[in-house]
């Protein structure tokens, strides 16, 4: 499943970049947005698949990560009437270190917004949440 998600994300980013050599910053930023969009859509397993982790982690640990993602979204609903949208503010990347820092803006249901830092790491051609 982890490999399948990586292939799916690679395909999405190939389309975004018209299959040309995409800029690391843009691909990292769009990857972070995709993972957070999974949270908004309630696709917690897909979000967890975007976390940088070994291919095989214990099922119990994976379940805890999924439960944590659900609890985070429930908390956002209680405190801010949910997250209505996610957009990329800006990003920086270090190609040599294969890392990036993506700044996302979470737009809340109560009209507020918050900028969050999302560290990313590239493994092969796929960017993962660090």
GROMACS .gro file of C-alpha atoms in nm:
model
  130
    1UNK     CA    1   0.000   0.000   0.000
    2UNK     CA    2   0.286   0.237   0.088
    3UNK     CA    3   0.446   0.179  -0.253
    4UNK     CA    4   0.111   0.224  -0.428
    5UNK     CA    5   0.060   0.565  -0.264
    6UNK     CA    6   0.410   0.668  -0.367
    7UNK     CA    7   0.340   0.571  -0.726
    8UNK     CA    8   0.008   0.757  -0.718
    9UNK     CA    9   0.173   1.071  -0.585
   10UNK     CA   10   0.450   1.048  -0.844
   11UNK     CA   11   0.185   1.030  -1.115
   12UNK     CA   12   0.005   1.334  -0.977
   13UNK     CA   13   0.325   1.534  -0.967
   14UNK     CA   14   0.422   1.424  -1.315
   15UNK     CA   15   0.092   1.570  -1.436
   16UNK     CA   16   0.147   1.889  -1.235
   17UNK     CA   17   0.488   1.937  -1.387
   18UNK     CA   18   0.387   1.832  -1.739
   19UNK     CA   19   0.626   1.539  -1.694
   20UNK     CA   20   0.928   1.770  -1.712
   21UNK     CA   21   1.196   1.780  -1.447
   22UNK     CA   22   0.995   1.949  -1.172
   23UNK     CA   23   1.143   2.195  -0.930
   24UNK     CA   24   1.204   2.028  -0.591
   25UNK     CA   25   1.042   2.316  -0.405
   26UNK     CA   26   0.719   2.299  -0.603
   27UNK     CA   27   0.692   1.921  -0.584
   28UNK     CA   28   0.759   1.920  -0.209
   29UNK     CA   29   0.500   2.195  -0.157
   30UNK     CA   30   0.235   2.016  -0.362
   31UNK     CA   31   0.312   1.688  -0.184
   32UNK     CA   32   0.254   1.849   0.155
   33UNK     CA   33  -0.074   1.997   0.031
   34UNK     CA   34  -0.190   1.660  -0.101
   35UNK     CA   35  -0.120   1.494   0.234
   36UNK     CA   36  -0.312   1.763   0.423
   37UNK     CA   37  -0.596   1.742   0.171
   38UNK     CA   38  -0.618   1.373   0.264
   39UNK     CA   39  -0.683   1.484   0.623
   40UNK     CA   40  -0.959   1.721   0.512
   41UNK     CA   41  -1.124   1.444   0.311
   42UNK     CA   42  -1.108   1.197   0.600
   43UNK     CA   43  -0.859   0.977   0.415
   44UNK     CA   44  -0.653   0.909   0.726
   45UNK     CA   45  -0.487   0.593   0.594
   46UNK     CA   46  -0.364   0.788   0.292
   47UNK     CA   47  -0.232   1.066   0.516
   48UNK     CA   48  -0.045   0.813   0.731
   49UNK     CA   49   0.100   0.655   0.415
   50UNK     CA   50   0.257   0.995   0.347
   51UNK     CA   51   0.457   0.989   0.669
   52UNK     CA   52   0.824   0.908   0.628
   53UNK     CA   53   0.855   0.566   0.790
   54UNK     CA   54   0.985   0.220   0.716
   55UNK     CA   55   0.776   0.024   0.466
   56UNK     CA   56   0.671  -0.221   0.731
   57UNK     CA   57   0.565  -0.086   1.066
   58UNK     CA   58   0.356  -0.284   1.311
   59UNK     CA   59  -0.017  -0.274   1.236
   60UNK     CA   60  -0.084  -0.150   1.588
   61UNK     CA   61   0.144   0.149   1.541
   62UNK     CA   62  -0.014   0.231   1.205
   63UNK     CA   63  -0.357   0.216   1.372
   64UNK     CA   64  -0.238   0.460   1.639
   65UNK     CA   65  -0.116   0.703   1.372
   66UNK     CA   66  -0.454   0.685   1.197
   67UNK     CA   67  -0.634   0.739   1.530
   68UNK     CA   68  -0.411   1.042   1.602
   69UNK     CA   69  -0.498   1.194   1.263
   70UNK     CA   70  -0.871   1.147   1.333
   71UNK     CA   71  -0.835   1.305   1.678
   72UNK     CA   72  -0.649   1.601   1.529
   73UNK     CA   73  -0.933   1.666   1.286
   74UNK     CA   74  -1.195   1.627   1.560
   75UNK     CA   75  -1.005   1.882   1.768
   76UNK     CA   76  -0.999   2.123   1.473
   77UNK     CA   77  -1.377   2.084   1.434
   78UNK     CA   78  -1.430   2.162   1.805
   79UNK     CA   79  -1.192   2.456   1.817
   80UNK     CA   80  -1.234   2.614   1.472
   81UNK     CA   81  -1.538   2.452   1.310
   82UNK     CA   82  -1.295   2.243   1.109
   83UNK     CA   83  -1.034   2.311   0.847
   84UNK     CA   84  -1.204   2.423   0.527
   85UNK     CA   85  -0.904   2.458   0.297
   86UNK     CA   86  -0.529   2.420   0.279
   87UNK     CA   87  -0.305   2.630   0.060
   88UNK     CA   88   0.067   2.659   0.010
   89UNK     CA   89   0.215   2.985   0.138
   90UNK     CA   90   0.578   2.921   0.038
   91UNK     CA   91   0.849   2.659   0.056
   92UNK     CA   92   1.223   2.613   0.055
   93UNK     CA   93   1.425   2.304  -0.034
   94UNK     CA   94   1.776   2.178   0.013
   95UNK     CA   95   1.835   1.951  -0.287
   96UNK     CA   96   2.160   1.811  -0.150
   97UNK     CA   97   2.001   1.710   0.181
   98UNK     CA   98   1.677   1.603   0.007
   99UNK     CA   99   1.472   1.803   0.256
  100UNK     CA  100   1.222   2.085   0.232
  101UNK     CA  101   1.025   2.315   0.456
  102UNK     CA  102   0.674   2.385   0.334
  103UNK     CA  103   0.457   2.653   0.488
  104UNK     CA  104   0.088   2.574   0.457
  105UNK     CA  105  -0.201   2.799   0.551
  106UNK     CA  106  -0.491   2.620   0.719
  107UNK     CA  107  -0.815   2.809   0.661
  108UNK     CA  108  -1.064   2.740   0.939
  109UNK     CA  109  -1.442   2.719   0.934
  110UNK     CA  110  -1.463   3.002   1.189
  111UNK     CA  111  -1.295   3.242   0.945
  112UNK     CA  112  -0.949   3.222   1.100
  113UNK     CA  113  -0.631   3.098   0.942
  114UNK     CA  114  -0.299   2.965   1.066
  115UNK     CA  115   0.034   2.907   0.895
  116UNK     CA  116   0.206   2.580   0.982
  117UNK     CA  117   0.553   2.452   0.897
  118UNK     CA  118   0.556   2.107   0.738
  119UNK     CA  119   0.903   1.948   0.716
  120UNK     CA  120   0.943   1.715   0.419
  121UNK     CA  121   1.201   1.458   0.312
  122UNK     CA  122   1.253   1.311  -0.034
  123UNK     CA  123   1.312   0.942  -0.079
  124UNK     CA  124   1.374   0.856  -0.441
  125UNK     CA  125   1.132   1.074  -0.635
  126UNK     CA  126   0.865   1.094  -0.362
  127UNK     CA  127   0.836   1.359  -0.094
  128UNK     CA  128   0.714   1.246   0.249
  129UNK     CA  129   0.609   1.425   0.567
  130UNK     CA  130   0.896   1.416   0.812
   0.00000   0.00000   0.00000
